[in-house]
Coordinates of C-alpha atoms in Angstrom, one line a residue:
M1238 CA 105.5 92.7 69.4
A1239 CA 108.0 94.3 71.7
L1240 CA 106.8 97.4 73.4
A1241 CA 108.6 100.7 73.1
K1242 CA 110.9 101.6 75.9
A1243 CA 109.2 104.9 76.7
K1244 CA 105.6 104.1 77.5
T1245 CA 104.4 106.9 79.7
A1246 CA 105.6 110.4 80.5
S1247 CA 104.6 110.2 84.2
P1248 CA 105.3 106.8 85.9
V1249 CA 105.1 108.5 89.2
R1250 CA 101.6 109.7 88.5
L1251 CA 100.7 106.2 87.3
V1252 CA 102.1 104.4 90.3
T1253 CA 100.5 106.9 92.7
G1254 CA 97.1 106.8 91.0
V1255 CA 96.9 103.0 91.0
G1256 CA 98.6 102.8 94.3
V1257 CA 95.9 104.8 96.1
A1258 CA 93.4 102.2 94.9
W1259 CA 95.7 99.5 96.1
L1260 CA 95.9 101.3 99.5
F1261 CA 92.1 101.1 99.9
D1262 CA 92.3 97.3 99.1
A1263 CA 94.9 96.8 101.8
M1264 CA 92.9 98.9 104.2
D1265 CA 90.0 96.5 103.8
V1266 CA 92.0 93.3 104.1
G1267 CA 94.1 94.7 107.0
M1268 CA 91.1 95.9 108.9
L1269 CA 89.4 92.5 108.5
S1270 CA 91.9 90.9 110.9
F1271 CA 90.9 93.4 113.5
V1272 CA 87.2 93.1 112.7
I1273 CA 87.4 89.3 113.1
A1274 CA 88.7 89.8 116.6
A1275 CA 85.9 92.3 117.3
V1276 CA 82.9 90.4 116.0
K1277 CA 84.0 87.2 117.8
G1278 CA 82.4 88.5 121.0
E1279 CA 79.4 90.3 119.3
W1280 CA 78.2 87.2 117.4
G1281 CA 79.7 84.5 119.7
L1282 CA 81.9 83.0 117.0
N1283 CA 84.1 80.0 117.5
A1284 CA 87.6 79.6 116.0
V1285 CA 86.3 77.7 112.9
Q1286 CA 83.8 80.4 112.2
M1287 CA 86.4 83.1 112.6
G1288 CA 88.6 81.2 110.1
W1289 CA 85.8 81.1 107.6
I1290 CA 85.5 84.9 107.5
G1291 CA 89.0 85.0 106.0
S1292 CA 88.4 82.0 103.8
V1293 CA 85.2 83.3 102.2
S1294 CA 87.0 86.5 101.3
S1295 CA 89.6 84.4 99.6
I1296 CA 86.9 82.5 97.7
G1297 CA 85.7 85.8 96.3
M1298 CA 89.2 86.9 95.5
A1299 CA 89.9 83.6 93.6
I1300 CA 86.7 84.2 91.5
G1301 CA 87.5 87.8 91.0
A1302 CA 91.2 87.3 90.0
V1303 CA 90.3 84.8 87.3
L1304 CA 87.1 86.5 86.0
F1305 CA 88.4 90.1 86.0
G1306 CA 91.9 89.0 84.8
I1307 CA 90.4 87.5 81.7
L1308 CA 88.0 90.5 81.3
A1309 CA 91.0 92.9 81.4
D1310 CA 92.5 91.1 78.4
R1311 CA 89.2 91.6 76.6
I1312 CA 88.0 95.1 77.5
G1313 CA 91.1 96.8 79.0
R1314 CA 92.9 97.1 82.2
K1315 CA 91.7 100.6 83.2
T1316 CA 88.0 99.8 82.8
V1317 CA 88.2 96.6 84.9
L1318 CA 90.2 98.4 87.6
S1319 CA 87.4 101.0 88.0
V1320 CA 84.7 98.3 88.2
T1321 CA 86.6 96.2 90.8
L1322 CA 87.3 99.3 92.9
L1323 CA 83.6 100.2 93.0
L1324 CA 82.6 96.6 93.7
F1325 CA 84.7 96.1 96.8
S1326 CA 84.3 99.6 98.3
L1327 CA 80.5 99.6 98.0
G1328 CA 80.5 96.1 99.5
S1329 CA 82.6 97.3 102.4
A1330 CA 80.2 100.1 103.1
A1331 CA 77.2 97.7 103.0
S1332 CA 78.9 95.3 105.4
A1333 CA 78.5 97.9 108.1
L1334 CA 74.8 97.1 108.0
A1335 CA 75.3 93.3 108.4
T1336 CA 72.8 92.0 111.0
G1337 CA 74.6 88.7 111.6
Y1338 CA 77.3 86.3 110.6
A1339 CA 75.5 84.9 107.4
M1340 CA 74.9 88.4 105.9
F1341 CA 78.4 89.5 106.7
M1342 CA 79.8 86.4 104.9
V1343 CA 77.9 87.1 101.7
L1344 CA 79.2 90.6 101.6
R1345 CA 82.7 89.4 102.2
L1346 CA 82.4 87.2 99.2
I1347 CA 81.4 90.2 97.0
I1348 CA 84.2 92.4 98.5
G1349 CA 86.7 89.6 97.9
A1350 CA 85.7 89.4 94.2
G1351 CA 86.5 93.1 93.8
L1352 CA 89.8 92.9 95.6
G1353 CA 90.9 89.7 93.8
G1354 CA 90.2 91.3 90.4
E1355 CA 91.9 94.6 91.1
L1356 CA 95.3 93.4 92.3
P1357 CA 96.7 91.4 89.4
V1358 CA 95.1 93.8 86.8
A1359 CA 96.7 96.8 88.6
S1360 CA 100.2 95.2 88.5
T1361 CA 99.7 94.4 84.8
L1362 CA 98.7 98.0 84.0
V1363 CA 101.8 99.4 85.7
S1364 CA 104.1 96.7 84.3
E1365 CA 103.0 97.5 80.8
S1366 CA 103.1 101.3 81.2
V1367 CA 106.7 102.1 82.4
E1368 CA 110.2 101.9 80.9
T1369 CA 111.9 98.5 81.1
K1370 CA 114.6 99.6 83.4
H1371 CA 112.1 100.9 86.0
R1372 CA 109.4 98.2 85.5
G1373 CA 110.2 95.9 88.4
R1374 CA 110.9 98.8 90.8
S1375 CA 107.6 100.5 89.8
V1376 CA 105.5 97.4 90.5
V1377 CA 107.2 96.9 93.9
L1378 CA 106.6 100.5 94.8
L1379 CA 103.0 100.1 93.8
E1380 CA 102.9 97.2 96.3
S1381 CA 104.3 99.5 99.0
F1382 CA 100.9 101.2 99.0
W1383 CA 99.6 97.9 100.5
A1384 CA 101.8 98.5 103.6
A1385 CA 100.4 102.0 103.8
G1386 CA 96.9 100.6 103.7
W1387 CA 97.7 98.1 106.4
L1388 CA 99.1 100.9 108.6
L1389 CA 96.0 103.0 108.0
A1390 CA 93.8 99.9 108.8
A1391 CA 95.8 99.3 112.0
V1392 CA 95.5 103.0 113.1
V1393 CA 91.7 103.1 112.4
S1394 CA 91.3 99.7 114.1
Y1395 CA 93.3 100.9 117.2
F1396 CA 91.5 104.2 117.6
V1397 CA 88.0 103.6 116.1
I1398 CA 87.0 100.0 116.7
P1399 CA 87.4 99.9 120.6
H1400 CA 85.5 103.2 120.9
W1401 CA 83.0 103.4 118.1
G1402 CA 82.8 99.8 116.9
W1403 CA 83.8 97.9 113.8
R1404 CA 80.8 99.1 111.7
V1405 CA 82.1 102.7 111.7
A1406 CA 85.5 101.4 110.5
M1407 CA 83.8 99.6 107.6
V1408 CA 81.9 102.7 106.6
L1409 CA 85.3 104.6 106.4
T1410 CA 86.6 101.9 104.1
G1411 CA 83.6 102.1 101.9
L1412 CA 84.1 105.8 101.3
C1413 CA 86.9 105.0 98.9
A1414 CA 84.2 104.3 96.3
L1415 CA 84.4 108.1 95.6
Y1416 CA 88.0 107.6 94.4
A1417 CA 86.8 105.4 91.6
L1418 CA 85.3 108.4 89.9
Y1419 CA 88.7 110.2 89.8
F1420 CA 90.5 107.0 89.0
R1421 CA 88.4 106.4 85.9
E1422 CA 89.3 109.8 84.4
G1423 CA 92.8 110.3 85.8
L1424 CA 94.7 107.4 84.2
N1425 CA 95.4 106.2 80.7
E1426 CA 94.9 102.7 79.3
S1427 CA 97.9 100.4 78.9
P1428 CA 99.8 101.0 75.7
A1429 CA 100.3 97.3 75.3
F1430 CA 96.6 96.6 75.4
L1431 CA 95.8 99.4 72.9
A1432 CA 98.4 98.1 70.5
Q1433 CA 96.9 94.5 70.5
T1434 CA 95.7 93.2 67.1
H1435 CA 95.1 89.7 68.3
Q1436 CA 91.7 88.2 68.9
K1437 CA 90.8 88.6 72.6
P1438 CA 90.9 85.2 74.4
G1439 CA 88.1 83.7 76.4
F1440 CA 88.6 81.6 79.5
F1441 CA 89.4 78.3 77.8
Q1442 CA 91.6 79.9 75.2
A1443 CA 93.6 81.8 77.8
L1444 CA 93.9 78.6 80.0
T1445 CA 95.1 76.6 77.0
A1446 CA 97.6 79.3 76.1
L1447 CA 99.1 79.4 79.6
W1448 CA 99.9 75.7 79.4
Q1449 CA 101.5 75.7 75.9
R1450 CA 105.1 74.4 76.0
K1451 CA 106.5 78.0 75.8
Y1452 CA 104.7 79.1 79.0
A1453 CA 104.0 75.9 80.9
K1454 CA 107.1 76.0 83.1
A1455 CA 106.4 79.6 84.1
T1456 CA 102.8 78.8 84.8
L1457 CA 103.6 75.9 87.0
M1458 CA 106.1 78.0 88.9
L1459 CA 103.7 80.9 89.4
W1460 CA 100.8 78.6 90.5
V1461 CA 103.0 76.9 93.1
V1462 CA 104.5 80.1 94.4
W1463 CA 101.2 82.0 94.5
F1464 CA 99.5 79.1 96.4
M1465 CA 102.2 78.9 99.0
V1466 CA 102.6 82.6 99.5
V1467 CA 98.9 83.3 99.8
F1468 CA 98.3 80.3 102.0
S1469 CA 100.9 81.4 104.5
Y1470 CA 100.1 85.1 104.3
Y1471 CA 96.4 84.8 105.1
G1472 CA 96.9 82.0 107.5
M1473 CA 99.4 84.1 109.5
F1474 CA 98.4 87.7 109.1
L1475 CA 94.6 87.5 109.4
W1476 CA 95.2 85.7 112.7
L1477 CA 97.9 88.0 114.1
P1478 CA 95.6 90.1 116.4
S1479 CA 93.7 87.0 117.5
V1480 CA 97.0 85.1 118.1
M1481 CA 98.2 87.9 120.4
V1482 CA 94.9 87.8 122.3
L1483 CA 95.2 84.0 122.6
K1484 CA 98.7 84.4 124.0
G1485 CA 97.2 86.4 126.8
Y1486 CA 97.3 90.1 125.7
S1487 CA 94.2 92.3 125.8
M1488 CA 92.5 93.2 122.5
I1489 CA 93.5 96.8 122.6
N1490 CA 97.1 96.0 123.5
S1491 CA 97.2 93.3 120.7
F1492 CA 96.0 95.9 118.2
G1493 CA 98.8 98.2 119.2
Y1494 CA 101.4 95.4 119.0
V1495 CA 100.3 94.4 115.5
L1496 CA 100.4 98.1 114.5
V1497 CA 104.1 98.2 115.5
M1498 CA 104.7 95.0 113.6
T1499 CA 103.0 96.4 110.5
L1500 CA 105.4 99.4 110.4
A1501 CA 108.1 97.0 109.2
Q1502 CA 106.2 96.3 106.0
L1503 CA 107.2 99.7 104.4
P1504 CA 111.0 99.2 104.7
G1505 CA 110.5 95.6 103.4
Y1506 CA 108.9 97.0 100.2
F1507 CA 111.5 99.7 99.8
V1508 CA 114.5 97.4 100.2
A1509 CA 112.9 94.9 97.7
A1510 CA 112.2 97.8 95.3
W1511 CA 115.9 98.9 95.5
L1512 CA 117.2 95.4 95.0
I1513 CA 114.9 94.1 92.3
E1514 CA 116.7 96.0 89.5
K1515 CA 120.1 95.1 90.9
W1516 CA 119.8 91.4 91.9
G1517 CA 117.0 90.5 89.6
R1518 CA 113.5 89.1 90.3
K1519 CA 114.4 85.5 91.1
K1520 CA 117.1 86.3 93.7
V1521 CA 115.0 89.0 95.5
L1522 CA 111.9 86.8 95.6
A1523 CA 113.8 83.7 96.9
T1524 CA 115.7 85.7 99.5
F1525 CA 112.7 87.4 100.9
L1526 CA 110.7 84.2 101.0
I1527 CA 113.6 82.5 102.9
G1528 CA 113.5 85.4 105.4
T1529 CA 109.7 85.0 105.7
A1530 CA 110.1 81.3 106.5
L1531 CA 112.6 81.9 109.2
A1532 CA 110.6 84.7 110.7
A1533 CA 107.4 82.6 110.7
L1534 CA 109.1 79.9 112.6
G1535 CA 110.5 82.4 115.1
F1536 CA 107.1 83.9 115.7
G1537 CA 105.5 80.5 116.3
L1538 CA 108.1 79.6 118.8
A1539 CA 108.3 83.0 120.6
T1540 CA 107.0 83.2 124.1
G1541 CA 107.9 86.6 125.5
L1542 CA 106.8 89.9 124.1
P1543 CA 110.2 91.1 122.9
A1544 CA 110.6 87.9 120.8
L1545 CA 107.1 88.1 119.5
M1546 CA 107.6 91.7 118.4
A1547 CA 111.0 91.1 116.8
S1548 CA 109.9 88.1 114.9
G1549 CA 106.6 89.7 113.9
M1550 CA 108.4 92.7 112.5
L1551 CA 110.8 90.5 110.6
L1552 CA 107.8 88.6 109.3
S1553 CA 106.2 91.8 108.0
F1554 CA 109.5 93.0 106.5
F1555 CA 110.3 89.9 104.5
N1556 CA 106.8 88.7 103.6
L1557 CA 105.6 92.0 102.1
G1558 CA 108.9 92.5 100.3
A1559 CA 108.3 89.0 98.7
W1560 CA 104.8 90.0 97.7
G1561 CA 106.2 93.1 95.9
A1562 CA 108.7 90.9 94.0
L1563 CA 106.0 88.4 93.1
Y1564 CA 103.7 91.0 91.7
A1565 CA 106.6 92.4 89.6
Y1566 CA 107.6 88.9 88.4
S1567 CA 104.2 87.5 87.5
P1568 CA 103.1 89.8 84.5
E1569 CA 106.6 89.4 83.0
Q1570 CA 106.0 85.7 82.2
Y1571 CA 103.5 86.3 79.4
P1572 CA 102.8 88.3 76.2
S1573 CA 100.2 91.1 76.4
V1574 CA 97.4 89.2 74.9
I1575 CA 97.3 86.8 77.9
R1576 CA 99.3 88.8 80.5
S1577 CA 96.3 89.8 82.7
S1578 CA 94.7 86.4 82.3
G1579 CA 98.0 84.7 83.3
S1580 CA 98.5 86.9 86.3
G1581 CA 94.8 86.6 87.3
M1582 CA 94.7 82.9 87.1
A1583 CA 98.0 82.5 89.1
A1584 CA 96.4 84.8 91.8
G1585 CA 93.2 82.8 91.6
V1586 CA 95.1 79.6 92.4
G1587 CA 96.8 81.5 95.2
R1588 CA 93.5 82.5 96.7
I1589 CA 92.7 78.8 97.1
G1590 CA 95.6 78.8 99.5
G1591 CA 94.0 81.9 101.1
I1592 CA 90.9 79.8 101.7
V1593 CA 92.8 76.9 103.3
G1594 CA 95.1 78.9 105.4
P1595 CA 92.7 80.7 107.8
L1596 CA 90.5 77.6 108.0
L1597 CA 93.5 75.5 108.9
V1598 CA 94.6 77.8 111.7
G1599 CA 91.0 78.0 113.0
S1600 CA 90.8 74.2 113.1
L1601 CA 94.2 73.8 114.7
V1602 CA 93.6 76.5 117.3
A1603 CA 90.3 74.8 118.2
A1604 CA 92.1 71.5 118.6
K1605 CA 94.6 73.3 120.9
V1606 CA 97.6 72.7 118.6
G1607 CA 100.6 74.8 119.6
F1608 CA 101.5 77.9 117.6
G1609 CA 105.0 76.5 117.0
L1610 CA 103.6 73.7 114.9
I1611 CA 101.1 75.9 113.2
F1612 CA 103.7 78.4 112.1
G1613 CA 106.1 75.6 111.3
I1614 CA 103.5 74.4 108.6
F1615 CA 103.7 77.9 107.0
T1616 CA 107.5 77.8 107.1
V1617 CA 107.5 74.6 105.1
A1618 CA 105.0 76.0 102.6
I1619 CA 107.1 79.0 102.0
L1620 CA 110.2 76.9 101.5
I1621 CA 108.3 74.9 98.8
G1622 CA 107.7 78.2 97.1
V1623 CA 111.4 79.0 97.2
I1624 CA 112.3 75.7 95.6
A1625 CA 109.7 76.4 92.8
V1626 CA 111.2 79.8 92.1
L1627 CA 114.8 78.6 92.0
A1628 CA 114.1 75.4 90.0
L1629 CA 111.5 76.6 87.5
G1630 CA 111.8 80.4 87.3
T1631 CA 113.8 82.3 84.7
E1632 CA 115.2 85.8 85.2
T1633 CA 113.2 88.6 83.4
M1634 CA 115.1 91.7 84.6
G1635 CA 115.8 94.0 81.7
E1636 CA 113.8 92.1 79.1
H1637 CA 111.2 93.9 77.0
L1638 CA 107.7 92.6 77.3
E1639 CA 106.0 91.0 74.3

């Protein structure tokens, strides 16, 4: 059943309300890259152990994306978002009490489950709740809160971690649990979910539906793109502060440089949001992924600070713009009865890439492989994603959701 064109009286309030929750997610993930660099010395971690911190978070995100994506198709988007927000924020606060590496890893798994569940469900809620002509732009603007969260994470990490330690920073992240109380009462459930008359699918029913002939091409495309994008993103961005340290810059200076690079994320989102209702989803996603691939190669080959900063800023600009387009594109591939499941499973497959990426970088750094080769691997991965979008994707701009 096609949805009515006017789904909500206040898309701004919807995007802002969900976006603040998204900001807290990004703050946690963004801060993790700085925390990894900080706990390395405290716990005497090697490069492989540092890589596992990012990877265990992605394991939790893979579990959460699939589990909560399916649950959102059964009990509603709004309820699941509230649960996931509480899960990750309370886990963040608890991680400040971690006494060692093992305890910290368990908590990162729990935090990851909350994060992984919230992101695809949030984009589904917004996609189903705004007018068709604003749908793509609204989801990309929702994603822009991720950049704001990263900026906040970089600011807190720069000013708090060197002086008061990473534990205080994690407590600040955990305080966002209070927002869940407002979130639960401040937003409405998706009209598409409320209008459903179908039987709610379980895991195997949803998985089977995603691979029916009608949706198989879209599912293959999303799984390939999500894997390549998440693999490259977490492989590169979780290691940015550490890469700068390994290139000879102090930890404090490295945090400052990464903060400047992160500033380029916001214009990346805004440009993608402006273009997505003009060029369409496919063209915007492919263009920003190509820009990401070139910037990644440039960052890996850069030697001096100006080249590192310029390529790092371009990497932030194009990669986060691509993320916004991908989150807008994913829910549009499926009908409402399996929309959250489809987005969640694609994100879950992507998180497998998020497990592999940081581990791969840690192993290659430990083997003293050059950064040119490491970032060249990510360049190739992103280009594979571009091919998948262009060869398998169909344009959904202006189409009403089922």
